[in-house]
GROMACS .gro file of C-alpha atoms in nm:
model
  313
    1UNK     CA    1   1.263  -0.046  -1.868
    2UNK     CA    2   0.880  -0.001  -1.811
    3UNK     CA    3   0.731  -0.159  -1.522
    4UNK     CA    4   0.458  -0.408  -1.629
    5UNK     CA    5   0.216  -0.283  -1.402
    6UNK     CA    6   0.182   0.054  -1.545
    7UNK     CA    7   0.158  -0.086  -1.877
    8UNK     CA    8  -0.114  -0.279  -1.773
    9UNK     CA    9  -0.294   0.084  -1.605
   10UNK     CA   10  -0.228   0.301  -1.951
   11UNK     CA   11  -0.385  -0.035  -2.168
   12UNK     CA   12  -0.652  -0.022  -1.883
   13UNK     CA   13  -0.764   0.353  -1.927
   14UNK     CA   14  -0.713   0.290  -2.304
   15UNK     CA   15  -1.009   0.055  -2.319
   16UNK     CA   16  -1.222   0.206  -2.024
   17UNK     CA   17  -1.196   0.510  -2.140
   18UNK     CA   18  -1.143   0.654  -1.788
   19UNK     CA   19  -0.924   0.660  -1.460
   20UNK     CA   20  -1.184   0.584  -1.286
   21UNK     CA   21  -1.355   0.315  -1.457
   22UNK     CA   22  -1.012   0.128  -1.570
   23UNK     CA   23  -0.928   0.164  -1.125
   24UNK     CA   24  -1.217  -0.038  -1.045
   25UNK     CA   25  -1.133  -0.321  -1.333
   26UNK     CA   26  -0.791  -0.343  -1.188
   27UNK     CA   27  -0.881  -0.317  -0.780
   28UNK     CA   28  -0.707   0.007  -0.756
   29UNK     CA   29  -0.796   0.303  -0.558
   30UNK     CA   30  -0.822   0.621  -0.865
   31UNK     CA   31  -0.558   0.823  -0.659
   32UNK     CA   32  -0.348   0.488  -0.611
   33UNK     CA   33  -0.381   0.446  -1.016
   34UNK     CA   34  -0.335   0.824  -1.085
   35UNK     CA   35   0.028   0.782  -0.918
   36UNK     CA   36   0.127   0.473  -1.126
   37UNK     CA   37   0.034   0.625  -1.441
   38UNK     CA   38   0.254   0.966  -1.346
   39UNK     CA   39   0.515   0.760  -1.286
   40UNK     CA   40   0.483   0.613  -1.657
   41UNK     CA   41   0.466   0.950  -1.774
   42UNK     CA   42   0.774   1.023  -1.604
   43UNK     CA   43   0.966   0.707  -1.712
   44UNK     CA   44   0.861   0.776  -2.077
   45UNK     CA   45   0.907   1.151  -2.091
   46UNK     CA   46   0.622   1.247  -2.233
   47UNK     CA   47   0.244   1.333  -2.176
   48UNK     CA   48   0.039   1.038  -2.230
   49UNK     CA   49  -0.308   1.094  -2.065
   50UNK     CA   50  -0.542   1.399  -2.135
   51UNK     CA   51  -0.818   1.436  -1.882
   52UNK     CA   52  -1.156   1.572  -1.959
   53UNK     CA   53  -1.465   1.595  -1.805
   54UNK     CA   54  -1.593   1.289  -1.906
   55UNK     CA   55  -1.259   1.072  -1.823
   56UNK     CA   56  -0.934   1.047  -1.989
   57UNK     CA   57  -0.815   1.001  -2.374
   58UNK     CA   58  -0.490   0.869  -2.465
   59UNK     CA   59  -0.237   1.110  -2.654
   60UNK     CA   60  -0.050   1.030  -2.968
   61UNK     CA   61   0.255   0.905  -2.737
   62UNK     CA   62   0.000   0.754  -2.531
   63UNK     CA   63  -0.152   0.509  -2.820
   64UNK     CA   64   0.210   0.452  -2.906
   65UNK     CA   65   0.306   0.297  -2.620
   66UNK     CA   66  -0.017   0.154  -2.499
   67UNK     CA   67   0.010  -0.098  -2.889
   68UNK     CA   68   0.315  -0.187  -2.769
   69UNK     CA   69   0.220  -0.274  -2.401
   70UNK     CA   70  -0.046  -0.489  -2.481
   71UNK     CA   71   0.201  -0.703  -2.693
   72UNK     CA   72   0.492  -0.710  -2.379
   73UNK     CA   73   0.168  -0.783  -2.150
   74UNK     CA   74   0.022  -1.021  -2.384
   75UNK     CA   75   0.363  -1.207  -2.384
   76UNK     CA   76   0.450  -1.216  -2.027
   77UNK     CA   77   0.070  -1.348  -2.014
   78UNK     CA   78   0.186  -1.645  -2.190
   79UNK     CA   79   0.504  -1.693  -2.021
   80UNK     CA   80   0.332  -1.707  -1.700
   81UNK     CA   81   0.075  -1.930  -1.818
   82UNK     CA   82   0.345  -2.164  -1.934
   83UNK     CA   83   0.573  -2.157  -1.627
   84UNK     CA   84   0.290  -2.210  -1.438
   85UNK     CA   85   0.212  -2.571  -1.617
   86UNK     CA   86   0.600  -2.632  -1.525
   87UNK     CA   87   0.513  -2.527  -1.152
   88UNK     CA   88   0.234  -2.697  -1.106
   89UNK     CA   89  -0.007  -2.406  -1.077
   90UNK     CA   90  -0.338  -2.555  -1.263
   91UNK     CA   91  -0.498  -2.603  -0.908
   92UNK     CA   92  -0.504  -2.604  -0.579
   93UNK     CA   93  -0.571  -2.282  -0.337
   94UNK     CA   94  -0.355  -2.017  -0.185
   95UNK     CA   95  -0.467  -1.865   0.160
   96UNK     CA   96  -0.320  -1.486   0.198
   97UNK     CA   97  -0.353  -1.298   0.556
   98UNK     CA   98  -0.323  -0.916   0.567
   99UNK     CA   99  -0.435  -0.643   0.778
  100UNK     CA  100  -0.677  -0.353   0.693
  101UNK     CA  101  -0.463  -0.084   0.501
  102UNK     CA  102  -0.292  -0.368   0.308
  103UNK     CA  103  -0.587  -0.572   0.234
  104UNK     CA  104  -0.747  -0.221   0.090
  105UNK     CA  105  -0.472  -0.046  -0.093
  106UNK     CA  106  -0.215  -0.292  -0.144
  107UNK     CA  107  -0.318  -0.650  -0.240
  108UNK     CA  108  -0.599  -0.610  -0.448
  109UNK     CA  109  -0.398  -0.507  -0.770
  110UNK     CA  110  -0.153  -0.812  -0.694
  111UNK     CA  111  -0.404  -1.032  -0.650
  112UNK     CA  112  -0.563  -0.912  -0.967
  113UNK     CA  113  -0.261  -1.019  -1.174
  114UNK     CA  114  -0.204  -1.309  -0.999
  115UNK     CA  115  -0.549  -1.419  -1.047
  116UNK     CA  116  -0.518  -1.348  -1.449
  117UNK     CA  117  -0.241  -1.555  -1.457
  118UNK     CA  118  -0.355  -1.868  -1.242
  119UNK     CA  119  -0.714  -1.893  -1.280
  120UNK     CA  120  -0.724  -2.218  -1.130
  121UNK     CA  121  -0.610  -2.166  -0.809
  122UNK     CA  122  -0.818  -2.076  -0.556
  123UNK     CA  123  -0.779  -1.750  -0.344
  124UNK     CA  124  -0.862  -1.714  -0.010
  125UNK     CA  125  -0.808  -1.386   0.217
  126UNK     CA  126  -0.801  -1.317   0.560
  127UNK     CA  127  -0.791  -1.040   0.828
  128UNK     CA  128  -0.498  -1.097   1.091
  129UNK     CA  129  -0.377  -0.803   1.253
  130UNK     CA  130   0.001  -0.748   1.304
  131UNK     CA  131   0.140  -0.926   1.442
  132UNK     CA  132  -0.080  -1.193   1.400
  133UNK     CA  133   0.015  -1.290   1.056
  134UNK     CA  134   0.333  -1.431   1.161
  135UNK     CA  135   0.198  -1.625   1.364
  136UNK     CA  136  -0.056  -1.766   1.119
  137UNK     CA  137   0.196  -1.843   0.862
  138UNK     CA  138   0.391  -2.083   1.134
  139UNK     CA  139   0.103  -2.221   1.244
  140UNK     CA  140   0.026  -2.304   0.852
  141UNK     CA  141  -0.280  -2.159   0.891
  142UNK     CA  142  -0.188  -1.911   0.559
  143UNK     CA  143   0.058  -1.987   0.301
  144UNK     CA  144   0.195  -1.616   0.359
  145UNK     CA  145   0.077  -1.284   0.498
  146UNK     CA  146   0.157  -0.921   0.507
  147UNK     CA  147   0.219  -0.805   0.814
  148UNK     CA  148   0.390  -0.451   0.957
  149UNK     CA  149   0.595  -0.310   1.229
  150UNK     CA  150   0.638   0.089   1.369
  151UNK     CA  151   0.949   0.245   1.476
  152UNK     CA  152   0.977   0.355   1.717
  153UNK     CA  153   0.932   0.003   1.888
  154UNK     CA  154   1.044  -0.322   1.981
  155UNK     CA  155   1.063  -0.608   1.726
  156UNK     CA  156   1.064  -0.941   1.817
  157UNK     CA  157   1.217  -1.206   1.575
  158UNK     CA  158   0.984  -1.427   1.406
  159UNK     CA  159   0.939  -1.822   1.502
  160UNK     CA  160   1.199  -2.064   1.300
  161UNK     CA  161   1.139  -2.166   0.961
  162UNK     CA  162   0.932  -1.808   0.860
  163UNK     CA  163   1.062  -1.535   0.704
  164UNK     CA  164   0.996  -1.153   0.737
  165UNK     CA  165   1.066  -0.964   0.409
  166UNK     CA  166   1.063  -0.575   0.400
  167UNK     CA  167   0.866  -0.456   0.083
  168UNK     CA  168   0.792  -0.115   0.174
  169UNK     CA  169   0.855   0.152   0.412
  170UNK     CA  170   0.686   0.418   0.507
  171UNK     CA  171   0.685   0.737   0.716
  172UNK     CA  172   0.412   0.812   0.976
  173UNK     CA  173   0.310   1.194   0.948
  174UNK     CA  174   0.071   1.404   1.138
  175UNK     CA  175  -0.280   1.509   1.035
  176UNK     CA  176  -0.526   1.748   1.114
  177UNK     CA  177  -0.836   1.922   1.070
  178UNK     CA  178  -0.835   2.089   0.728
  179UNK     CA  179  -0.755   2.475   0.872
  180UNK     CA  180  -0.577   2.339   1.182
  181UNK     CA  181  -0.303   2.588   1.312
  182UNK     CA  182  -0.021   2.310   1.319
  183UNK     CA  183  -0.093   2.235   0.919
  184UNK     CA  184   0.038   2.580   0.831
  185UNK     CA  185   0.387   2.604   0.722
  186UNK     CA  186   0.550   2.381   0.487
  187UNK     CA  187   0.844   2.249   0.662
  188UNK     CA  188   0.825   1.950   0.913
  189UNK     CA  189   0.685   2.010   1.233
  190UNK     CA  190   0.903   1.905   1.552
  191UNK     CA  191   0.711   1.649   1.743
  192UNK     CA  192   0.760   1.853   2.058
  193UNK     CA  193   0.536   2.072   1.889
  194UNK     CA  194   0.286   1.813   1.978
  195UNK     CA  195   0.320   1.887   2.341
  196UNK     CA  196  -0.043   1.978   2.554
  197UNK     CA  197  -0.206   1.924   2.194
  198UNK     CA  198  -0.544   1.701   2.207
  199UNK     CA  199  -0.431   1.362   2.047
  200UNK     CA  200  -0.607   1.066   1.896
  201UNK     CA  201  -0.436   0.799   2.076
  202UNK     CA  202  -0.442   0.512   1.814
  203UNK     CA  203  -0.455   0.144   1.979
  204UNK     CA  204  -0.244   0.194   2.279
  205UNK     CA  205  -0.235  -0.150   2.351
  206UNK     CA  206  -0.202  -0.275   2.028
  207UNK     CA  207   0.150  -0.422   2.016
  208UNK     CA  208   0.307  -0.243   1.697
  209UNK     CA  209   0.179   0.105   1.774
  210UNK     CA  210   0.340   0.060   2.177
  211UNK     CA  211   0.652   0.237   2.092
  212UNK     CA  212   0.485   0.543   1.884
  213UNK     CA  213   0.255   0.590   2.159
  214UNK     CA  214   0.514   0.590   2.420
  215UNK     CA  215   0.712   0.872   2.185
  216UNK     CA  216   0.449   1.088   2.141
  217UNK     CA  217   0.367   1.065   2.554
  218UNK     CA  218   0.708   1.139   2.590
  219UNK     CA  219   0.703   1.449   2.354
  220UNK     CA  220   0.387   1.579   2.563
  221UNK     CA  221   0.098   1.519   2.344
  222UNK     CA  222  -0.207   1.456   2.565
  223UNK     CA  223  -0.433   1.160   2.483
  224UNK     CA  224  -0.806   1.352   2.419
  225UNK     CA  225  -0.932   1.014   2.227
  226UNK     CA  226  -0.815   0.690   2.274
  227UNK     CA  227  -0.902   0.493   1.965
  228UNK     CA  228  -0.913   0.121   2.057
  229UNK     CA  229  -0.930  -0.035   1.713
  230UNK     CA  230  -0.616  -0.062   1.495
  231UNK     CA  231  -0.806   0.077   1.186
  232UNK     CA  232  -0.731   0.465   1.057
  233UNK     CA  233  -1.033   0.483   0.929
  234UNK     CA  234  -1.206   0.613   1.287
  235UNK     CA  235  -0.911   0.768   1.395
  236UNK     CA  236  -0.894   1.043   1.038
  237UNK     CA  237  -1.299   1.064   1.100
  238UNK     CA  238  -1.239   1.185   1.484
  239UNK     CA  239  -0.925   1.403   1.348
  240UNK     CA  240  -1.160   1.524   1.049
  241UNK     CA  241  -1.435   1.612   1.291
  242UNK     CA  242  -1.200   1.874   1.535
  243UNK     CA  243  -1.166   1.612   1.802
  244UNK     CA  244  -0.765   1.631   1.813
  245UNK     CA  245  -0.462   1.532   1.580
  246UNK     CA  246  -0.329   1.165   1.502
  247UNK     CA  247   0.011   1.068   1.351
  248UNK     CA  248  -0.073   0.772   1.104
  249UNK     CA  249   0.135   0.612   0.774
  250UNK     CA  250   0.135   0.835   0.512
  251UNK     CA  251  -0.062   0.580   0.286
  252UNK     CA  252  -0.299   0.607   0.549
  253UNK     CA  253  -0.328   0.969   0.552
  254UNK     CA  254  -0.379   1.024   0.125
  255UNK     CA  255  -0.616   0.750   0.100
  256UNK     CA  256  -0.815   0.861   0.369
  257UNK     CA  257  -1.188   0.926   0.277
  258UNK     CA  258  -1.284   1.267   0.538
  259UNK     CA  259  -1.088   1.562   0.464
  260UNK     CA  260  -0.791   1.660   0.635
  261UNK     CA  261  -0.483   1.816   0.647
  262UNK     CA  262  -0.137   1.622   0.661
  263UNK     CA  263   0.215   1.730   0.763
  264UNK     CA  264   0.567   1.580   0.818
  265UNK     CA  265   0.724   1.539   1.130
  266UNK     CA  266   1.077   1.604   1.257
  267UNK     CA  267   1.241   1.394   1.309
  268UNK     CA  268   1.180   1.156   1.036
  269UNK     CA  269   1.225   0.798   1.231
  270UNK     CA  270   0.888   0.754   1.320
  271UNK     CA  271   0.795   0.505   1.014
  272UNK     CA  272   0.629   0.170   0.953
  273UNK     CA  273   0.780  -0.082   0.740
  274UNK     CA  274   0.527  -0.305   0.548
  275UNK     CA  275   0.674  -0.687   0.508
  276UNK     CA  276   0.571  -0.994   0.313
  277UNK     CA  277   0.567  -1.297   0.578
  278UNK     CA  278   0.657  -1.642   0.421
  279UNK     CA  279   0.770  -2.027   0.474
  280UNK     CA  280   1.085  -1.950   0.270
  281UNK     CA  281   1.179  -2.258   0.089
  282UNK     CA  282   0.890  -2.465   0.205
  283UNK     CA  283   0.601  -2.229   0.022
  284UNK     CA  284   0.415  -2.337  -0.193
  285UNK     CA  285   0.426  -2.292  -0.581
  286UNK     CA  286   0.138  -2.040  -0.572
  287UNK     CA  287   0.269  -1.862  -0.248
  288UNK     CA  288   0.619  -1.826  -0.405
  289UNK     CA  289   0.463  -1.710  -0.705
  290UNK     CA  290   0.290  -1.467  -0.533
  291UNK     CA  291   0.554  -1.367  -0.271
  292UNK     CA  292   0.737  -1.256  -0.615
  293UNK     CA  293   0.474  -1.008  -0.764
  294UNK     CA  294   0.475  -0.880  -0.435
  295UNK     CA  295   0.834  -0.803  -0.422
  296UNK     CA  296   0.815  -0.692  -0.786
  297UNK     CA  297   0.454  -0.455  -0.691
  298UNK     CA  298   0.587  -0.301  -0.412
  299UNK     CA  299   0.972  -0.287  -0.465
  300UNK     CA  300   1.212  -0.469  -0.176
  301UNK     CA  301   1.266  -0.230   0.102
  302UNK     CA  302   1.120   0.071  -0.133
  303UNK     CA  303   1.007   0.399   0.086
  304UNK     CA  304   0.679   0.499  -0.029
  305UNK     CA  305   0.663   0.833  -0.185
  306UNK     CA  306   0.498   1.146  -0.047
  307UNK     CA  307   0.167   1.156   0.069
  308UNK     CA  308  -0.027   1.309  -0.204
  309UNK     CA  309  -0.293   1.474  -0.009
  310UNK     CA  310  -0.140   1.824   0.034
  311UNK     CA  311  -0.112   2.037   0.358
  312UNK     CA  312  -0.382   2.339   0.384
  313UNK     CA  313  -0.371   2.605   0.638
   0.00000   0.00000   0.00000
């Protein structure tokens, strides 16, 4: 069975007549959409996309299945219009907290498809930093909120009456300067490896990253930066710029806008889980509604694939 979303990225390059283009109509990143539409390519068995300089063409299997998509998208258009009217979701608005890489990479396309479904509800977003959301959902200050949590580390259990669901999971990796002596080699690197090696110390205080910290002190590797803000954006600049290493999520690390160099580590429990936090049977309509895409987007539990920026040495 196709996934909907997909369908909706092959229509989308169909009619903007590029990755690129048809990315920004849908809130994706072009790397986040180029992965969705290889995985369509994979689940049909067959090329569908032909790249060119000036953007991307659909092949013959391509236009085949993109007819066909709009008519499954076009129907499940209609069925959520019209079990919306049975839900009561004609009105009303729908506050949604999230943190940085989540806000950026994750929501947007969810949103999006909520949005064309429920026009009339109003959307409101917010920044609350793990583990912040959980507490804003209690406090009913959001209807629901993503929120995250590292291993290794502690995890306390959330208030009564909210719910923590894992959506996906991810492993942190190490990167580096693009040339960097611990990129080279394929396999992954032990994190003793990391010992005496300048490190970007990311948020040391910041509750979820405590225990990841503490492991990599324990392992040797010697703060040269410590990064006070829990966004990756400064931390892959500093790494970028020779300034030290970092180990970050591995959505992190292939989204990441300077260039660098990414590697596994050994062993493979460092990892951050990514969860959807909600009232449970008290949410709203439009939160439950929404809690569901996100489930569906992002797969219960799923463990996001490879990073897709490849090591160089």
């Amino acid at each position: 069975m196709y996934d909907p979303t997909r369908l909706a990225a092959l229509v989308a390059v169909a009619e903007a007549g590029s990755i690129t283009r048809a990315a920004a109509r849908l809130g994706y990143t072009a790397p986040a959409l180029s992965q969705q539409l290889a995985k369509l390519e994979r689940e049909a068995g067959a090329a569908l996309l032909v790249r060119h300089h000036r953007g991307a063409r659909l092949t013959a299997a391509g236009e085949l299945l993109a007819g066909r998509a709009r008519r499954v998208l076009d129907e499940l258009d209609q069925a959520r219009h019209e079990l919306a009217q049975l839900a009561g979701l004609s009105g009303g608005r729908l506050r949604v907290g999230t943190f940085t890489t989540a806000g950026i990479h994750l929501l947007p396309p969810v949103l999006s498809a909520f949005r064309r479904a429920h026009p009339e509800v109003e959307l409101a977003v917010a920044d609350h930093e793990p583990p912040g959301g959980i507490a804003a959902v209690a406090a009913g200050e959001v209807d629901l909120a993503l929120t995250h949590a590292y291993e290794p580390g502690p995890v306390a259990p959330p208030p009564v009456g909210v719910f923590v669901d894992p959506v996906l999971v991810e492993e942190l990796v190490l990167v580096t300067s693009v040339g960097h002596r611990l990129a080279e080699g394929t396999g992954r690197l032990p994190v003793g490896e990391l010992a005496g090696r300048p490190l970007i110390s990311s948020a040391p205080t910041h509750p979820p990253r405590r225990g990841v910290e503490s492991a990599l002190a324990n392992a040797g590797a010697t703060p040269a930066v410590v990064c006070e803000s829990p966004g990756y954006a400064l931390v892959c600049a500093l790494v970028s710029a020779g300034l030290g290493v970092a180990v970050v999520p591995e959505m992190v690390a292939s989204m990441a806008a300077a260039p660098l160099s990414v590697r596994r580590l050994e062993p493979a429990s460092f990892r951050r889980t990514i969860s959807v936090v909600h009232r449970g049977e008290r949410s709203s309509a439009a939160a439950a509604t929404l809690l569901a895409l996100l489930r569906s987007g992002f797969g219960r539990g799923g463990t996001a694939g490879p990073a897709n920026r490849p090591s160089t040495g």
